[in-house]
Amino acid sequence: RALSGITPAGWDATEAPGEWSPRQVVHHLADSETTSAIRLRRVLVEDDPLIQGYDQDAFARVLHYDRDPTLSLHLFRAVRASTAELIERLTESDWHRSGTHSDTGPYTLDDWLRIYGVHAHEHADQIRRARAAVGS
């Protein structure tokens, strides 16, 4: 919904200098959602996996976040749907599994859900603010 009716100029709007545009946010969400999906799966399958952090700004610089966002938007939606389907099948014992995050330490499935449950919504708000800043 945050992208509904976005204009070509709106894709590159920013709320303030140094903030990400809707185009960049969509690429970030695709990369982040893919990363989070692998994190969830590793915690479920492996015993105490190391969950590696990553530099989201380096991703934006190196992975060409200026490209067309269409495929990244499709990727985000597909990965999110696949993960939601998996979550629906988790057992009580699955929810007690955990790993160790390279930056923050112990990492449970509750931590994962708390972080990624709101992540896309927070960025949708960021997109709305960027669009409002340029009237897109």
PDB file of C-alpha atoms in Angstrom:
ATOM      1  CA  ARG A   1       0.000   0.000   0.000  1.00  0.00           C
ATOM      2  CA  ALA A   2       2.870   2.378   0.674  1.00  0.00           C
ATOM      3  CA  LEU A   3       3.831   2.089  -2.998  1.00  0.00           C
ATOM      4  CA  SER A   4       0.327   2.358  -4.454  1.00  0.00           C
ATOM      5  CA  GLY A   5       0.238   4.985  -7.192  1.00  0.00           C
ATOM      6  CA  ILE A   6       3.895   5.910  -6.814  1.00  0.00           C
ATOM      7  CA  THR A   7       5.175   8.176  -9.576  1.00  0.00           C
ATOM      8  CA  PRO A   8       8.510   7.672 -11.356  1.00  0.00           C
ATOM      9  CA  ALA A   9       9.940  10.577  -9.340  1.00  0.00           C
ATOM     10  CA  GLY A  10       8.505   9.095  -6.161  1.00  0.00           C
ATOM     11  CA  TRP A  11      10.765   6.058  -6.422  1.00  0.00           C
ATOM     12  CA  ASP A  12      13.781   8.276  -5.770  1.00  0.00           C
ATOM     13  CA  ALA A  13      12.246  10.649  -3.217  1.00  0.00           C
ATOM     14  CA  THR A  14      13.806  10.884   0.212  1.00  0.00           C
ATOM     15  CA  GLU A  15      12.446  12.183   3.457  1.00  0.00           C
ATOM     16  CA  ALA A  16      15.736  13.946   4.184  1.00  0.00           C
ATOM     17  CA  PRO A  17      19.297  13.954   2.843  1.00  0.00           C
ATOM     18  CA  GLY A  18      21.023  10.662   3.560  1.00  0.00           C
ATOM     19  CA  GLU A  19      17.762   8.726   3.944  1.00  0.00           C
ATOM     20  CA  TRP A  20      16.830   5.856   1.647  1.00  0.00           C
ATOM     21  CA  SER A  21      14.381   6.342  -1.215  1.00  0.00           C
ATOM     22  CA  PRO A  22      11.436   3.984  -1.792  1.00  0.00           C
ATOM     23  CA  ARG A  23      13.519   2.306  -4.521  1.00  0.00           C
ATOM     24  CA  GLN A  24      16.357   1.650  -2.078  1.00  0.00           C
ATOM     25  CA  VAL A  25      13.965   0.541   0.663  1.00  0.00           C
ATOM     26  CA  VAL A  26      12.404  -2.073  -1.628  1.00  0.00           C
ATOM     27  CA  HIS A  27      15.828  -3.525  -2.460  1.00  0.00           C
ATOM     28  CA  HIS A  28      16.771  -3.463   1.225  1.00  0.00           C
ATOM     29  CA  LEU A  29      13.551  -5.253   2.173  1.00  0.00           C
ATOM     30  CA  ALA A  30      14.178  -7.965  -0.423  1.00  0.00           C
ATOM     31  CA  ASP A  31      17.719  -8.509   0.843  1.00  0.00           C
ATOM     32  CA  SER A  32      16.696  -8.332   4.486  1.00  0.00           C
ATOM     33  CA  GLU A  33      13.712 -10.644   4.036  1.00  0.00           C
ATOM     34  CA  THR A  34      15.898 -13.171   2.226  1.00  0.00           C
ATOM     35  CA  THR A  35      18.493 -12.969   4.987  1.00  0.00           C
ATOM     36  CA  SER A  36      15.845 -13.320   7.686  1.00  0.00           C
ATOM     37  CA  ALA A  37      14.313 -16.338   5.954  1.00  0.00           C
ATOM     38  CA  ILE A  38      17.675 -18.105   5.962  1.00  0.00           C
ATOM     39  CA  ARG A  39      18.203 -17.150   9.617  1.00  0.00           C
ATOM     40  CA  LEU A  40      14.875 -18.694  10.588  1.00  0.00           C
ATOM     41  CA  ARG A  41      15.594 -21.856   8.645  1.00  0.00           C
ATOM     42  CA  ARG A  42      19.080 -22.222  10.109  1.00  0.00           C
ATOM     43  CA  VAL A  43      17.772 -21.836  13.665  1.00  0.00           C
ATOM     44  CA  LEU A  44      15.181 -24.520  12.949  1.00  0.00           C
ATOM     45  CA  VAL A  45      17.584 -26.969  11.299  1.00  0.00           C
ATOM     46  CA  GLU A  46      20.964 -26.425  12.988  1.00  0.00           C
ATOM     47  CA  ASP A  47      21.940 -26.635  16.645  1.00  0.00           C
ATOM     48  CA  ASP A  48      22.974 -23.187  17.907  1.00  0.00           C
ATOM     49  CA  PRO A  49      23.900 -21.733  14.498  1.00  0.00           C
ATOM     50  CA  LEU A  50      25.984 -18.583  14.214  1.00  0.00           C
ATOM     51  CA  ILE A  51      23.698 -15.929  12.747  1.00  0.00           C
ATOM     52  CA  GLN A  52      25.975 -13.542  10.894  1.00  0.00           C
ATOM     53  CA  GLY A  53      25.178  -9.833  10.913  1.00  0.00           C
ATOM     54  CA  TYR A  54      25.656  -7.787   7.761  1.00  0.00           C
ATOM     55  CA  ASP A  55      26.294  -4.189   6.749  1.00  0.00           C
ATOM     56  CA  GLN A  56      23.062  -2.961   5.176  1.00  0.00           C
ATOM     57  CA  ASP A  57      24.721   0.202   3.893  1.00  0.00           C
ATOM     58  CA  ALA A  58      27.383  -1.859   2.099  1.00  0.00           C
ATOM     59  CA  PHE A  59      24.586  -3.913   0.555  1.00  0.00           C
ATOM     60  CA  ALA A  60      22.987  -0.693  -0.711  1.00  0.00           C
ATOM     61  CA  ARG A  61      26.274   0.553  -2.190  1.00  0.00           C
ATOM     62  CA  VAL A  62      27.535  -2.662  -3.738  1.00  0.00           C
ATOM     63  CA  LEU A  63      24.285  -4.327  -4.812  1.00  0.00           C
ATOM     64  CA  HIS A  64      23.123  -1.473  -7.029  1.00  0.00           C
ATOM     65  CA  TYR A  65      20.096  -0.248  -5.115  1.00  0.00           C
ATOM     66  CA  ASP A  66      19.547   2.244  -7.948  1.00  0.00           C
ATOM     67  CA  ARG A  67      18.221  -0.523 -10.231  1.00  0.00           C
ATOM     68  CA  ASP A  68      14.567  -1.165 -11.082  1.00  0.00           C
ATOM     69  CA  PRO A  69      12.795  -2.354  -7.905  1.00  0.00           C
ATOM     70  CA  THR A  70      10.213  -4.617  -9.574  1.00  0.00           C
ATOM     71  CA  LEU A  71      12.017  -7.935  -9.114  1.00  0.00           C
ATOM     72  CA  SER A  72      13.041  -7.066  -5.566  1.00  0.00           C
ATOM     73  CA  LEU A  73       9.422  -6.314  -4.720  1.00  0.00           C
ATOM     74  CA  HIS A  74       8.381  -9.715  -6.114  1.00  0.00           C
ATOM     75  CA  LEU A  75      11.219 -11.397  -4.215  1.00  0.00           C
ATOM     76  CA  PHE A  76      10.197  -9.751  -0.941  1.00  0.00           C
ATOM     77  CA  ARG A  77       6.584 -10.864  -1.356  1.00  0.00           C
ATOM     78  CA  ALA A  78       7.502 -14.436  -2.319  1.00  0.00           C
ATOM     79  CA  VAL A  79       9.991 -14.930   0.506  1.00  0.00           C
ATOM     80  CA  ARG A  80       7.596 -13.386   3.032  1.00  0.00           C
ATOM     81  CA  ALA A  81       4.774 -15.699   1.902  1.00  0.00           C
ATOM     82  CA  SER A  82       7.005 -18.774   2.040  1.00  0.00           C
ATOM     83  CA  THR A  83       8.221 -17.891   5.518  1.00  0.00           C
ATOM     84  CA  ALA A  84       4.680 -17.191   6.746  1.00  0.00           C
ATOM     85  CA  GLU A  85       3.655 -20.640   5.541  1.00  0.00           C
ATOM     86  CA  LEU A  86       6.573 -22.160   7.446  1.00  0.00           C
ATOM     87  CA  ILE A  87       5.756 -20.223  10.629  1.00  0.00           C
ATOM     88  CA  GLU A  88       2.203 -21.584  10.566  1.00  0.00           C
ATOM     89  CA  ARG A  89       3.672 -25.086  10.889  1.00  0.00           C
ATOM     90  CA  LEU A  90       6.090 -24.440  13.751  1.00  0.00           C
ATOM     91  CA  THR A  91       5.666 -26.609  16.818  1.00  0.00           C
ATOM     92  CA  GLU A  92       6.007 -25.514  20.423  1.00  0.00           C
ATOM     93  CA  SER A  93       9.473 -27.082  20.563  1.00  0.00           C
ATOM     94  CA  ASP A  94      10.502 -25.189  17.418  1.00  0.00           C
ATOM     95  CA  TRP A  95       9.865 -21.911  19.244  1.00  0.00           C
ATOM     96  CA  HIS A  96      12.444 -22.902  21.881  1.00  0.00           C
ATOM     97  CA  ARG A  97      15.281 -23.226  19.376  1.00  0.00           C
ATOM     98  CA  SER A  98      17.962 -20.553  19.211  1.00  0.00           C
ATOM     99  CA  GLY A  99      21.264 -19.520  17.728  1.00  0.00           C
ATOM    100  CA  THR A 100      23.890 -16.876  18.401  1.00  0.00           C
ATOM    101  CA  HIS A 101      23.921 -13.594  16.490  1.00  0.00           C
ATOM    102  CA  SER A 102      27.405 -12.309  15.655  1.00  0.00           C
ATOM    103  CA  ASP A 103      26.528  -8.786  16.831  1.00  0.00           C
ATOM    104  CA  THR A 104      23.981  -9.246  19.610  1.00  0.00           C
ATOM    105  CA  GLY A 105      24.524 -12.699  21.110  1.00  0.00           C
ATOM    106  CA  PRO A 106      21.696 -15.143  21.892  1.00  0.00           C
ATOM    107  CA  TYR A 107      19.089 -15.194  19.128  1.00  0.00           C
ATOM    108  CA  THR A 108      15.767 -16.962  19.644  1.00  0.00           C
ATOM    109  CA  LEU A 109      12.860 -17.401  17.264  1.00  0.00           C
ATOM    110  CA  ASP A 110      10.965 -14.914  19.433  1.00  0.00           C
ATOM    111  CA  ASP A 111      13.781 -12.410  18.784  1.00  0.00           C
ATOM    112  CA  TRP A 112      13.553 -13.166  15.075  1.00  0.00           C
ATOM    113  CA  LEU A 113       9.785 -12.613  15.019  1.00  0.00           C
ATOM    114  CA  ARG A 114      10.012  -9.438  17.117  1.00  0.00           C
ATOM    115  CA  ILE A 115      12.550  -7.942  14.695  1.00  0.00           C
ATOM    116  CA  TYR A 116      11.125  -9.051  11.375  1.00  0.00           C
ATOM    117  CA  GLY A 117       7.461  -8.805  12.332  1.00  0.00           C
ATOM    118  CA  VAL A 118       7.689  -5.002  12.304  1.00  0.00           C
ATOM    119  CA  HIS A 119      10.622  -4.417   9.973  1.00  0.00           C
ATOM    120  CA  ALA A 120       8.666  -4.078   6.717  1.00  0.00           C
ATOM    121  CA  HIS A 121       5.977  -1.976   8.413  1.00  0.00           C
ATOM    122  CA  GLU A 122       8.585   0.479   9.685  1.00  0.00           C
ATOM    123  CA  HIS A 123      10.013   0.794   6.185  1.00  0.00           C
ATOM    124  CA  ALA A 124       6.527   1.220   4.701  1.00  0.00           C
ATOM    125  CA  ASP A 125       6.153   4.235   6.991  1.00  0.00           C
ATOM    126  CA  GLN A 126       9.531   5.488   5.756  1.00  0.00           C
ATOM    127  CA  ILE A 127       8.303   5.173   2.154  1.00  0.00           C
ATOM    128  CA  ARG A 128       5.131   7.111   2.994  1.00  0.00           C
ATOM    129  CA  ARG A 129       7.162   9.906   4.588  1.00  0.00           C
ATOM    130  CA  ALA A 130       9.522  10.100   1.582  1.00  0.00           C
ATOM    131  CA  ARG A 131       6.600  10.256  -0.811  1.00  0.00           C
ATOM    132  CA  ALA A 132       4.876  12.916   1.271  1.00  0.00           C
ATOM    133  CA  ALA A 133       8.047  15.014   1.211  1.00  0.00           C
ATOM    134  CA  VAL A 134       7.804  15.320  -2.586  1.00  0.00           C
ATOM    135  CA  GLY A 135       4.045  14.983  -2.994  1.00  0.00           C
ATOM    136  CA  SER A 136       4.280  11.644  -4.829  1.00  0.00           C
TER     137      SER A 136
END
